[in-house]
Structures are given as structure tokens and as C-alpha cells.
Coordinates of C-alpha atoms in Angstrom, one line a residue:
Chain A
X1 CA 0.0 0.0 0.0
X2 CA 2.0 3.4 -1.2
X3 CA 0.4 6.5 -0.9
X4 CA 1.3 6.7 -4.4
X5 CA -1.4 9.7 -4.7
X6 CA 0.6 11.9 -2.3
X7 CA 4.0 13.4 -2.1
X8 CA 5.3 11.1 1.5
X9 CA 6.6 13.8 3.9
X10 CA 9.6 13.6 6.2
X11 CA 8.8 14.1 9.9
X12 CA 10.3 17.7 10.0
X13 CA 8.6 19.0 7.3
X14 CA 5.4 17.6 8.4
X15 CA 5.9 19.3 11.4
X16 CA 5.7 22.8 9.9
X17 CA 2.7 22.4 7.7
X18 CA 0.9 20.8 10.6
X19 CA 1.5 24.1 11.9
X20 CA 0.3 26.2 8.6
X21 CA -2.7 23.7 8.5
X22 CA -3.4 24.1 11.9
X23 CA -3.8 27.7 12.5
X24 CA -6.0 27.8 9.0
X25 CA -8.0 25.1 9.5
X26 CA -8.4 26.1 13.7
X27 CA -7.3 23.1 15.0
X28 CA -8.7 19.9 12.6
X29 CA -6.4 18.1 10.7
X30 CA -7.3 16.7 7.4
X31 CA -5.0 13.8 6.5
X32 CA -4.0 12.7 2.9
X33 CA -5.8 9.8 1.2
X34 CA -3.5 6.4 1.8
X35 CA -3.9 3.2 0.4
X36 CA -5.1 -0.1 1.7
X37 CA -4.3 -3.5 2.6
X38 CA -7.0 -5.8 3.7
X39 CA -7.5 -8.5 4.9
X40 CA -4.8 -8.7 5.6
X41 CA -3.1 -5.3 5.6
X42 CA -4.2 -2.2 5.2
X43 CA -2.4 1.2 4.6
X44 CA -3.2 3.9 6.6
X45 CA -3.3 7.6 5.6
X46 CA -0.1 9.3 5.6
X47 CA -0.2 13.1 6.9
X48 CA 1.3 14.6 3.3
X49 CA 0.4 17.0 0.7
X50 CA -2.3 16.1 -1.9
X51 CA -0.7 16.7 -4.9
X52 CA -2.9 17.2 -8.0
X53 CA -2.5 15.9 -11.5
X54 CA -4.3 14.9 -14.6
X55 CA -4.3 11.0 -13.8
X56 CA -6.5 9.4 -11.7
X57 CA -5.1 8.7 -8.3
X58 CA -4.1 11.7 -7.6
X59 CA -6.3 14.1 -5.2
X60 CA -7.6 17.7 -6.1
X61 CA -4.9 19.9 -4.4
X62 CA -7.9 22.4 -2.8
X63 CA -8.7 20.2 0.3
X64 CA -12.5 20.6 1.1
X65 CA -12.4 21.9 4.5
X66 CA -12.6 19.1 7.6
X67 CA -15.9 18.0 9.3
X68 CA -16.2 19.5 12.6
X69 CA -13.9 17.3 15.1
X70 CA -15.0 15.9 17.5
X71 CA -13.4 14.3 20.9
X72 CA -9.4 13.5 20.0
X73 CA -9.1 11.2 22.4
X74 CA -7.9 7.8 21.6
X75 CA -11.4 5.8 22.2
X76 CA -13.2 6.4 19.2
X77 CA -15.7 4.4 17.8
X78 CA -17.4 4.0 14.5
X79 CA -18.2 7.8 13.7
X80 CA -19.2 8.2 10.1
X81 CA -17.2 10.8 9.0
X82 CA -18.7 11.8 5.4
X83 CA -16.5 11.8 2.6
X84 CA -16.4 15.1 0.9
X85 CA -18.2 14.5 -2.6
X86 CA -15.6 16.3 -4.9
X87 CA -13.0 13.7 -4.8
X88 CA -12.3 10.5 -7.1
X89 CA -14.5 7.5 -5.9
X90 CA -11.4 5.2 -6.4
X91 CA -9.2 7.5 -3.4
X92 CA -10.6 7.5 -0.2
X93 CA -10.8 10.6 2.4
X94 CA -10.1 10.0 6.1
X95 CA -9.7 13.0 8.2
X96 CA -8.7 12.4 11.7
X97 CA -10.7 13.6 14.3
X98 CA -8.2 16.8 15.7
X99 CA -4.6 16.7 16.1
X100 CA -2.9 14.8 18.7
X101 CA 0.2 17.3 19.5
X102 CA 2.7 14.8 19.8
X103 CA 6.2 14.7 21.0
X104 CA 7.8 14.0 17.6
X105 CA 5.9 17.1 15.9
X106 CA 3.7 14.8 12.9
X107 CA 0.0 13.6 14.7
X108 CA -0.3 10.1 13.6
X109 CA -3.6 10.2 12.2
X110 CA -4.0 7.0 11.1
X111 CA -4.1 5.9 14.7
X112 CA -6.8 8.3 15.4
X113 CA -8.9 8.0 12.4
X114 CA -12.1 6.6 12.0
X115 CA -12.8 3.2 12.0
X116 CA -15.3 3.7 9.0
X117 CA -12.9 5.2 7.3
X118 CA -10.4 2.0 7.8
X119 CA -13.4 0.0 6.5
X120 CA -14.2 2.6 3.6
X121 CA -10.4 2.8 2.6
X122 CA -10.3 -1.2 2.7
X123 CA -13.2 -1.6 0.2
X124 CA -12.1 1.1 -2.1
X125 CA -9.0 -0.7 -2.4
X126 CA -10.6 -3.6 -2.9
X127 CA -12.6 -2.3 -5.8
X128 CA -9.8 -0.4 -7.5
X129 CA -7.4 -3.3 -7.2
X130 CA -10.0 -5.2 -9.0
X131 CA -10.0 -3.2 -11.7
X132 CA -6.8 -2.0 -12.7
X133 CA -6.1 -6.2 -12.3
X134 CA -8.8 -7.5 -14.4
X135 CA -10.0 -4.9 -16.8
X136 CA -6.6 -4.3 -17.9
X137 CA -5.3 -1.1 -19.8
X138 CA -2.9 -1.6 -22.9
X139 CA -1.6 1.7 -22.8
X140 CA -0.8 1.3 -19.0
X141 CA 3.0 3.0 -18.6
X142 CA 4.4 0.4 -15.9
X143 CA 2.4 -2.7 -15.7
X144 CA 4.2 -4.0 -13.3
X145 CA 4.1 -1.1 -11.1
X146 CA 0.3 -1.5 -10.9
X147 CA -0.5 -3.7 -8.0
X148 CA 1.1 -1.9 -5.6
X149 CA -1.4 -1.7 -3.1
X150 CA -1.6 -5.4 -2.6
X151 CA -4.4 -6.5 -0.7
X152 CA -5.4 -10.0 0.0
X153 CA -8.7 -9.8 0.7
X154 CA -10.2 -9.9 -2.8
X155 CA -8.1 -12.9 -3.7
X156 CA -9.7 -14.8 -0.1
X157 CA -13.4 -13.8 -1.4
X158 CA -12.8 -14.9 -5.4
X159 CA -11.0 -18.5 -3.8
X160 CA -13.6 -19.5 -1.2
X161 CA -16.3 -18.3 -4.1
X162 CA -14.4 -20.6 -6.5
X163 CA -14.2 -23.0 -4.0
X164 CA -18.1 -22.8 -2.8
X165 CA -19.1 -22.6 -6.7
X166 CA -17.8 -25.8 -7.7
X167 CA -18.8 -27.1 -4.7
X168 CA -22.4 -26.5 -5.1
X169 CA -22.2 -27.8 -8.9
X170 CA -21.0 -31.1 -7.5
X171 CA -23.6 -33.6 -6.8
X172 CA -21.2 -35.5 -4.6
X173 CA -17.9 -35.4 -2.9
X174 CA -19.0 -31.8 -2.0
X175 CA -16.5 -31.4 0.9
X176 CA -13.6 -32.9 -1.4
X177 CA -14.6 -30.4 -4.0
X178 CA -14.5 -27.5 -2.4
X179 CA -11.3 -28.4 -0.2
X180 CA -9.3 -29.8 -3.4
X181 CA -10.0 -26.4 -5.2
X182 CA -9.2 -23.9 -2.1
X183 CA -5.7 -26.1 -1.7
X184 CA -5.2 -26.1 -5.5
X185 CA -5.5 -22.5 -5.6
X186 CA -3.9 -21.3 -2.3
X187 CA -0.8 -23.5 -2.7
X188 CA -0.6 -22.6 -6.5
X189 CA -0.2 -19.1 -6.0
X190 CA 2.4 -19.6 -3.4
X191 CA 4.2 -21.8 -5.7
X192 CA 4.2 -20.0 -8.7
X193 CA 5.6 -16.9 -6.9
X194 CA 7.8 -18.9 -5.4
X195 CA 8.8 -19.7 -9.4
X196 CA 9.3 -16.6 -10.3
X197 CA 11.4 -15.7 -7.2
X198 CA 13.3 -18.7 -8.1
X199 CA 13.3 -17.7 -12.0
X200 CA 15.7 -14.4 -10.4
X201 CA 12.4 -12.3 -10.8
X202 CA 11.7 -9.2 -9.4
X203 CA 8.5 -9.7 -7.2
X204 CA 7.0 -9.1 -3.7
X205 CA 5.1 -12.2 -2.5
X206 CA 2.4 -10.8 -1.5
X207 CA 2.1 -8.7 -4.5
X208 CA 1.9 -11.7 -6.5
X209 CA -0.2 -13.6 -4.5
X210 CA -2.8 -10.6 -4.5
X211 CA -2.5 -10.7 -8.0
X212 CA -2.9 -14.3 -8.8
X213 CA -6.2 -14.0 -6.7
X214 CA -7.6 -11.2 -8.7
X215 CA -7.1 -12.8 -12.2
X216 CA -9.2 -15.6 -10.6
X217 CA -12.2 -13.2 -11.2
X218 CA -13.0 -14.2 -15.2
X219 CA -13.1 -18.0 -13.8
X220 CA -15.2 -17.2 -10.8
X221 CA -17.5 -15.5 -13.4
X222 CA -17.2 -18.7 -15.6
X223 CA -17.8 -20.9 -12.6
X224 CA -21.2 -19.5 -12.0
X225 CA -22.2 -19.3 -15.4
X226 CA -21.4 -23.0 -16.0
X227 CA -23.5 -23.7 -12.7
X228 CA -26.7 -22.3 -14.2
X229 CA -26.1 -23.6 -17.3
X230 CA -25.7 -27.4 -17.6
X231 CA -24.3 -27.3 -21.6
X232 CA -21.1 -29.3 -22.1
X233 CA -20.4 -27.0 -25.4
X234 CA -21.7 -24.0 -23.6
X235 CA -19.3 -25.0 -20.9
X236 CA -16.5 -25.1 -22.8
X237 CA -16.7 -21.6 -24.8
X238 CA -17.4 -20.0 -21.3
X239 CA -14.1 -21.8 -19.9
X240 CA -12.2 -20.9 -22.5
X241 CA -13.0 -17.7 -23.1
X242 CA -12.8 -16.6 -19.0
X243 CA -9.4 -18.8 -19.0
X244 CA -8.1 -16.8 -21.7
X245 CA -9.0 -13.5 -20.0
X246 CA -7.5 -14.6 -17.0
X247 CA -3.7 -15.4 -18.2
X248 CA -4.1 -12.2 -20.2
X249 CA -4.8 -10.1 -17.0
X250 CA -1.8 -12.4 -15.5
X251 CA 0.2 -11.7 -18.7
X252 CA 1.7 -8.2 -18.1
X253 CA 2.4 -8.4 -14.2
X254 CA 4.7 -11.8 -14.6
X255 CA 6.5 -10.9 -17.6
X256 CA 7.4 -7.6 -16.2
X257 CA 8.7 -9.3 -13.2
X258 CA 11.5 -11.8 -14.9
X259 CA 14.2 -11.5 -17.7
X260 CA 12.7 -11.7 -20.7
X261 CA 14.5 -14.5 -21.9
X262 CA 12.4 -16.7 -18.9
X263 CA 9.2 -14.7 -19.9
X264 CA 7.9 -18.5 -20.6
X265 CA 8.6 -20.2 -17.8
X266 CA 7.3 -17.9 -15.4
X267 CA 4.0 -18.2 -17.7
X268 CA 3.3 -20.8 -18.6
X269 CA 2.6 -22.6 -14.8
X270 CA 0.3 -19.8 -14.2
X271 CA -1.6 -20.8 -17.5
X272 CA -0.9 -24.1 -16.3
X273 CA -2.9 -23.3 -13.4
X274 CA -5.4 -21.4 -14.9
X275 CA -6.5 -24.5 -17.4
X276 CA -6.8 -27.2 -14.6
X277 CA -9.0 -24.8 -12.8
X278 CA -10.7 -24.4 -16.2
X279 CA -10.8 -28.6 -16.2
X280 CA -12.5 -28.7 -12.8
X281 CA -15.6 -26.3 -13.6
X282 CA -15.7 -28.4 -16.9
X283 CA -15.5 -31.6 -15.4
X284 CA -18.1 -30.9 -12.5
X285 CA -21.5 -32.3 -12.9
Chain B
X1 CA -11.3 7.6 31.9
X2 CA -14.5 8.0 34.5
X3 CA -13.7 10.6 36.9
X4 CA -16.0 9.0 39.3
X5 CA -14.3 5.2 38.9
X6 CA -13.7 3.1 42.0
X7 CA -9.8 2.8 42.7
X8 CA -9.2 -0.1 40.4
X9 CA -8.9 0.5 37.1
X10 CA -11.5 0.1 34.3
X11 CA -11.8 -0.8 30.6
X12 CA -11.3 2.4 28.7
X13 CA -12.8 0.7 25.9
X14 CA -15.2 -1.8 26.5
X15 CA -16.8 -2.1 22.7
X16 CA -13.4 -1.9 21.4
X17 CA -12.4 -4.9 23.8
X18 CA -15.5 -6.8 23.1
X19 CA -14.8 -6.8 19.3
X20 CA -11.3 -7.5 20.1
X21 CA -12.2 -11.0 21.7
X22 CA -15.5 -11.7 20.1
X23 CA -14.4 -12.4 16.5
X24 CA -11.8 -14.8 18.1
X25 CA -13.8 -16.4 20.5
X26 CA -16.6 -17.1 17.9
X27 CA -13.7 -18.4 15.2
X28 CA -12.5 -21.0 18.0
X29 CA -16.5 -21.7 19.4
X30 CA -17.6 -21.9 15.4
X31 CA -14.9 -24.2 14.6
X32 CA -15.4 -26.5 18.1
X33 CA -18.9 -27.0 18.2
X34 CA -19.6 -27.3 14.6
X35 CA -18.7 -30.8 14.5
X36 CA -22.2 -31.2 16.4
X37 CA -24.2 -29.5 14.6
X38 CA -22.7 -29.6 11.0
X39 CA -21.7 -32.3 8.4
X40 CA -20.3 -30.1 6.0
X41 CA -17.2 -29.5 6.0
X42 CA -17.4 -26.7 3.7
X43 CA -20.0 -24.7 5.8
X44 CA -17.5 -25.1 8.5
X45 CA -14.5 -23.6 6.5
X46 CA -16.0 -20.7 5.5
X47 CA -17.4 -19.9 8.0
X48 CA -14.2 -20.1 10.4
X49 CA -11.7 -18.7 8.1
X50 CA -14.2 -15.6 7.6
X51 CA -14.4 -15.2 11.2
X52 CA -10.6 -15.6 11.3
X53 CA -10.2 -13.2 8.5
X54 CA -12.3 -10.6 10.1
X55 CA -10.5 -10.9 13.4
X56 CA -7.1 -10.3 11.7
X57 CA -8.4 -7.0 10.1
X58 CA -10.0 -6.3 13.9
X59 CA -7.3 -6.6 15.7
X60 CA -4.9 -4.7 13.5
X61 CA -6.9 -2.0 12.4
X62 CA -8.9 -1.3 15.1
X63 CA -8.3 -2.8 18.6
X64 CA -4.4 -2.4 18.0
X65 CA -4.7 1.3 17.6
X66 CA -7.2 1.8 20.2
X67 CA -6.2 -0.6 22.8
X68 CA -2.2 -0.3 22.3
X69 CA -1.6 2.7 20.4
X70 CA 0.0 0.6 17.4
X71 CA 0.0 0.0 14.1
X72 CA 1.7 -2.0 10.8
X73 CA 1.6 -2.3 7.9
X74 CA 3.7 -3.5 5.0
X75 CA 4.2 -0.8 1.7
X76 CA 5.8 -1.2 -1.8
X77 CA 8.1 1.7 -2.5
X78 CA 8.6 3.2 -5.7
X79 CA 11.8 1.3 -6.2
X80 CA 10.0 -1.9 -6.0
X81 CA 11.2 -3.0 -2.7
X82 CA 8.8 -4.4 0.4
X83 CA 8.7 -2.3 3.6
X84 CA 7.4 -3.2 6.8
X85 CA 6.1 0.3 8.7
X86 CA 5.4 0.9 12.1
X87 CA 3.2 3.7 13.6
X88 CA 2.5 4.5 17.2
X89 CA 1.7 6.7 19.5
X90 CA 4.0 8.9 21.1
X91 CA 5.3 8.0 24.5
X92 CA 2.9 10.6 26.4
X93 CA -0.1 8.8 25.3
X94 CA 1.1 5.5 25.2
X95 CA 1.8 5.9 28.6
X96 CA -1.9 7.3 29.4
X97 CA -3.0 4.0 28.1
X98 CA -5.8 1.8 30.2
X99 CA -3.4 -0.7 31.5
X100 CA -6.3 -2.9 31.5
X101 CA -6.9 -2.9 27.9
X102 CA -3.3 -3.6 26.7
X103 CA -3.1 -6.5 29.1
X104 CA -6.3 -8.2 27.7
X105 CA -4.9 -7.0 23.8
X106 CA -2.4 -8.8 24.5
X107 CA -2.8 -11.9 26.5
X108 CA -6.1 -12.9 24.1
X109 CA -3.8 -12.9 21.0
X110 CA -1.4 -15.5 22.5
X111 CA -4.6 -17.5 24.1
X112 CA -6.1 -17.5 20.6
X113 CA -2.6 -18.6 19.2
X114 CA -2.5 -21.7 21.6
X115 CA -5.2 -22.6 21.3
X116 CA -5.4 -23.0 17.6
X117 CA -2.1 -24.8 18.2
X118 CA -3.7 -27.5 20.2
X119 CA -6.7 -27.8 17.8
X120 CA -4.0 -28.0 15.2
X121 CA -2.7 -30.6 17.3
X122 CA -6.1 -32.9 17.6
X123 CA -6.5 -32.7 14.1
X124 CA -2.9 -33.8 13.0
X125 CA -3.4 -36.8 15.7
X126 CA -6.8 -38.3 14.0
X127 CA -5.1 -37.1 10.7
X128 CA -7.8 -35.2 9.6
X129 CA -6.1 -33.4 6.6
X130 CA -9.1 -30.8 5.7
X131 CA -9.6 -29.9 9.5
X132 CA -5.7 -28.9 9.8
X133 CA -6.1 -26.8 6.5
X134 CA -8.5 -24.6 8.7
X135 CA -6.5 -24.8 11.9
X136 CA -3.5 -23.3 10.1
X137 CA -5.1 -20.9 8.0
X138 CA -6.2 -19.5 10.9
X139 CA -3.1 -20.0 13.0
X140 CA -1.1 -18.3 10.3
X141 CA -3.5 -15.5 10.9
X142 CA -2.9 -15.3 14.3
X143 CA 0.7 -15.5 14.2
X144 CA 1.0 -12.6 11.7
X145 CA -0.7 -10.1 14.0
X146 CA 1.5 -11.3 17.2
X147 CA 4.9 -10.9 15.2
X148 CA 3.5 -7.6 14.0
X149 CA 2.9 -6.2 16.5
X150 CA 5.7 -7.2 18.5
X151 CA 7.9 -5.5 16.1
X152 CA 6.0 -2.7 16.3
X153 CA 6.3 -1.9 20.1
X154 CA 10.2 -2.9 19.7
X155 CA 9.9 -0.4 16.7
X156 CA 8.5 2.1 18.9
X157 CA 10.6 1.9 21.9
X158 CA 13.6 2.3 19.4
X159 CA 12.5 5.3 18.3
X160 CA 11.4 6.6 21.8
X161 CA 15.1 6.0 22.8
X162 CA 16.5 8.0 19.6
X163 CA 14.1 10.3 20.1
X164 CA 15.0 11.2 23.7
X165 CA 18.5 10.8 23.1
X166 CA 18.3 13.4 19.9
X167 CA 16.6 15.9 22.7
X168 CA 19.2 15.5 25.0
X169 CA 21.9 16.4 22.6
X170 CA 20.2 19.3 21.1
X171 CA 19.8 20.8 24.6
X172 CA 23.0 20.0 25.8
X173 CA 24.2 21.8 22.9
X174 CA 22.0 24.9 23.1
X175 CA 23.2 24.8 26.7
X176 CA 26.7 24.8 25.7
X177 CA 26.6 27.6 23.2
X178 CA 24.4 30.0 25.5
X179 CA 27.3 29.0 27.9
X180 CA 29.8 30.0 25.1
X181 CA 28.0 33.6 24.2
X182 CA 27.7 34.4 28.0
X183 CA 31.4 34.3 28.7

């Protein structure tokens, strides 16, 4: 999770234009939008300038003023603190509640936030994640730059779906279904970054673990399709088709991450993957 | 935080607490008494991991800040590179935290982690394959929380030391040159 929409400020810095911010916004604090890890981590919001730009994740650099504040002290509960309307829906605005005057100068404002604005952050991440994974851009600069904000929450819901699809289109062995498909899927990810690591690639394990999740989103779609519909034929265009728009979403994040002379063996297990998940829906009656 | 408390100290924050122990407690019940009630081993699963899952994002989003004062997270620089970041409090209002409330943040986490252990450890004795997948899904989850948050307190009495140490220094040397411009 990089605060890849705001400029990160060292602690001395901050200090000053907690100051500035301070005596003009009389005392609230208005922190900068941060990105998210879920379920496993999330990224809290940093305390740094919004700095504004023509592409998307950036913030508007004229901060809407803060909601009134309320008590600063460190039991806070769920307040709903509403997000100002003029920004982005994919970046998320947490303002803490006051400024803690701390010793070292920068209130950390992620530890005094909200907790709907943890939750809101957390989804929002989710959603854009989801996105940039699966509806991929061609004329994206840095593909594998893109994921940075890994989260591993999407990736649980789109496995135990997978998992709980297939299980529900099997008329028996339902408990073998659904745990053959959560341990195919879980320890495939994990090995297949562990092949690229091993390949002398350039990935974070979590990043690609978040990312093998996501492009499991076509197949989950597939999956459900091929439960309502009971068409062998039908079944395999749908497979196919989801399958192939999975390994292309895979396609730019793994080749970016190896020498290009082992582009295809850092591909082709993931498509490897991909197909005998494809086999399962397929096969399950 | 009551001005009018009895002498022995309270929960400062009782919802917080509750939320703290309930998703954990109802993971470890859910997973315990389902064998009772429940053939699937599916329903059982999903249910427990989710329960897991939410407790992780609990306790690290919300009871850690609240209770403890800490917080991590793990960040991809622009370089590419993995970082593990620590936030806390500073050491005035860490100190102002409810005794009570760390003490029960941190004694449910290792609980919860031993006793997943020893569930772990039924279900590896009847070799129940499926059964151990949950236990250590939701071990692992466990485990990651306690590491990161130890590291996090370490992290933070670290910089509490350089922090005084810095403010030493800088007055001993405003001292000394006041000292020098007097004579």
C-alpha cells in the first residue's frame, strides 16, 4: 500500500505544515488519502500533501475543509465521517478527528482516524485493485508497477467463491470439491511466486499472491455461469474464453517481473494453473 | 477515563475490547462446536476462516490502535522494494494507556494462538487433513498479528530512545553555546 497519490513527507517537514494547516483550519487536521491493505493489511493515511494531477489517483490539491472534530481522544468508535463528494471515488478521504500534539511534531492520524474510514479505505482498495487487475489497460506506462497496493482480501473472497461454486455444482464429494479447489488454488499461487522468485524475478510475495487472486475473477465469473447452465459445449466456450482473459490479465504483471529471456517459464505454470481450474468447472456435474 | 471510577482501574474501551475478543472467540466456538451440529465440512471452512479473517483485520486495524496505540503495515516503494512500517503513539499517550486494555490485547492474542495450536494438534493426531487446512489458515492469521505487533512496540521503543537521546543532545548543545555567548 503506497500513498502513491501523495508526495510522502519527512517528519520535519510535516511538522511545519501541521503548523500552517493548523492555525487555517483552527485546529482539525485533514489527512492525505492512503492506500489499503486488507485482509490482511491495510495502509493507513499518511499526513502529506495532496498533490494534483491529470491521472487518476491523484487528489484535487484544494482540500475541502474538515468535518467539525469531535473528541481526539484515543477511544473512538465507529463515527461516520462523510467523505467530501468532490473527490475521485477510487481514493478515499479519512480526516482524523483533531490533532494529537505529539512529542515527535507529525499527529499520527492514522491511529486516530475513524474506524469507518479504515473500512471505507479497505473496500475502495478492494474495488480499484479489481480493476486495474482484471479490466486491464494496454496503454498502461508500468504494468508491473500497478498492483502496488496489494491486498489479500479480494483474492480470499474470489478462492472460497471458486471453491463454494464448484462445490455447489458437484452432486457429490461436495466437501472434497470445495477443499481440493481452495488447496489447489492457495498453494498454486504460493508456488508459482515462489517460481518466479526462483526464475531471479523481481516480485514481492504478497504482491503476487494478491495478484494471482484477482485474475481468478473471469473463472469465478465462468464458474457461475457454468452452474446455471448445464451445456457441455456451452461450458467449454465459457471456460475458455474466462481462462483466456485470466492469463491475459496475469500476462503483463509476470513478464514484467523476470528477464525476458524466462518470460515462458514464469508463464506458462500460471496458465498451467489457470486450465486445470478451467478442467474442474468443466468436469463438475 | 470515568472521573468518578472506584480505585481499580477500568476498561477504557469496553466495545473496542468486546470486538477484540468476540471475533476470536466465535472463530475457535464456530470451529469447536460445529462438529455437532454440522456435516459439511465446507460450511464449516467458510465460515471459520471468515471469522478468522475478520478478526485479523480487527485486531490490526482497530483494537491495536485503540487498545495499544500501534500500528503496521507492510508498503511497496517506488523502487519496487517491500517495507514493513510501524506507527504508534507517542510515548505521552502510550503511557496514558488503560493498563487494562493492553493487558487483555495482548494476553487474548497468545490465548487464541494456543489454542489453535492445540486444535492443530487434535486434528494432526486423527489425521484429519481438511480440518488442519482450517486450523492453520487461521493459526497463520494469528501468528501474523502477534509478530507484527511485537515488532511494532520494539519499533517504537527504538525510536522513543533516539528520540530522547536526539533531545538530549540538542539541549546539551543549546546549553553549551548560550554558555559559550555568555562568557
Amino acid at each position: 500500500m503506497s500513498h502513491n497519490d501523495t508526495i510522502p513527507l519527512y517528519q520535519s517537514s510535516q511538522s511545519d505544515i501541521d503548523e500552517i494547516e493548523n492555525m487555517m483550519n483552527g485546529g482539525g487536521f485533514q489527512s492525505g488519502p492512503g492506500t489499503v491493505l486488507p485482509a490482511r493489511p491495510p495502509s493507513p493515511t499518511r499526513p502529506s500533501i495532496p498533490v494534483s494531477s491529470s491521472s487518476s489517483p491523484f487528489v484535487q490539491s484544494n482540500l475541502p475543509p474538515p468535518p467539525p472534530s469531535s473528541s481526539s481522544s484515543a477511544s473512538q468508535k465507529v463515527t461516520p465521517v462523510p467523505a467530501p463528494p468532490s473527490l475521485p471515488p477510487s481514493v478515499n478521504f479519512g480526516s482524523s478527528e483533531g490533532s494529537k500534539t505529539t512529542g515527535f511534531g507529525s499527529p499520527p492520524n492514522t491511529l486516530t482516524e475513524p474506524v469507518w474510514d479504515t473500512v471505507k479505505r479497505d473496500l475502495c482498495r478492494i474495488v480499484s485493485n479489481l480493476k486495474l487487475v482484471v479490466f486491464p489497460n494496454p496503454n498502461r506506462e508500468d504494468p508491473g508497477k500497478a498492483l502496488r497496493d496489494w491486498d489479500l482480501w479480494g483474492p480470499f473472497f474470489f478462492i472460497v467463491f471458486l471453491g463454494l461454486t464448484l462445490s455447489w455444482s458437484a452432486s457429490v464429494k461436495k466437501s472434497e470439491v470445495f477443499a481440493v479447489a481452495f488447496a489447489l488454488l492457495a498453494a498454486g499461487a504460493v508456488i508459482l511466486t515462489l517460481n518466479v522468485l526462483l526464475l531471479g524475478g523481481h516480485i514481492i510475495f504478497f504482491q503476487s499472491l494478491s495478484l494471482l487472486g484477482y485474475c481468478l475473477f473471469p473463472l469465478d465469473v465462468g464458474a457461475v455461469i457454468c452452474m446455471l447452465k448445464d451445456n457441455v459445449i456451452l461450458k467449454m466456450i465459457v471456460v475458455t474464453v474466462t481462462l483466456a482473459w485470466s492469463s491475459w490479465a496475469a500476462y503483463p504483471f509476470m513478464s514484467a517481473a523476470v528477464n525476458p529471456r524466462r518470460k515462458a517459464l514464469a508463464l506458462y505454470p500460471v496458465f498451467l494453473m489457470y486450465v486445470s481450474v478451467g478442467f474442474l468447472i468443466i468436469a463438475i456435474d | 477515563m470515568d472521573p468518578s471510577q472506584a480505585p481499580v482501574e477500568n476498561y477504557a474501551n469496553p466495545n473496542t475490547c468486546l470486538f477484540h475478543v468476540l471475533f476470536k472467540g466465535a472463530a475457535l466456538a464456530f470451529y469447536i462446536l460445529s462438529a455437532l451440529f454440522f456435516n459439511s465440512f465446507v460450511i464449516i471452512f467458510v465460515v471459520t476462516v471468515l471469522l478468522a479473517a475478520l478478526d485479523f483485520w480487527v485486531v490490526k486495524n482497530v483494537s491495536g490502535r485503540i487498545l495499544v496505540g500501534l500500528r503496521w503495515w507492510n508498503e511497496i516503494n517506488d523502487l519496487g522494494e517491500s517495507v514493513w512500517k510501524f506507527e504508534s503513539l507517542d510515548q505521552e499517550s502510550l503511557a496514558r494507556m488503560n493498563k487494562k486494555d493492553s493487558w487483555l490485547f495482548w494476553w487474548t492474542l497468545y490465548l487464541a494462538a494456543a489454542a489453535w495450536l492445540i486444535l492443530g494438534a487434535f486434528s494432526l493426531i486423527r489425521f484429519q487433513a481438511d480440518y488442519l487446512l482450517v486450523v492453520g489458515v487461521c493459526l497463520s492469521l494469528n501468528v501474523a498479528n502477534i509478530i507484527g505487533f511485537t515488532k511494532c512496540k520494539k519499533d517504537a521503543k527504538k525510536q522513543f530512545q533516539q528520540f530522547a537521546s536526539q533531545t538530549i543532545a540538542s539541549r546539551f548543545q543549546s546549553t553549551v553555546q548560550s554558555a559559550f555567548t555568555l562568557v
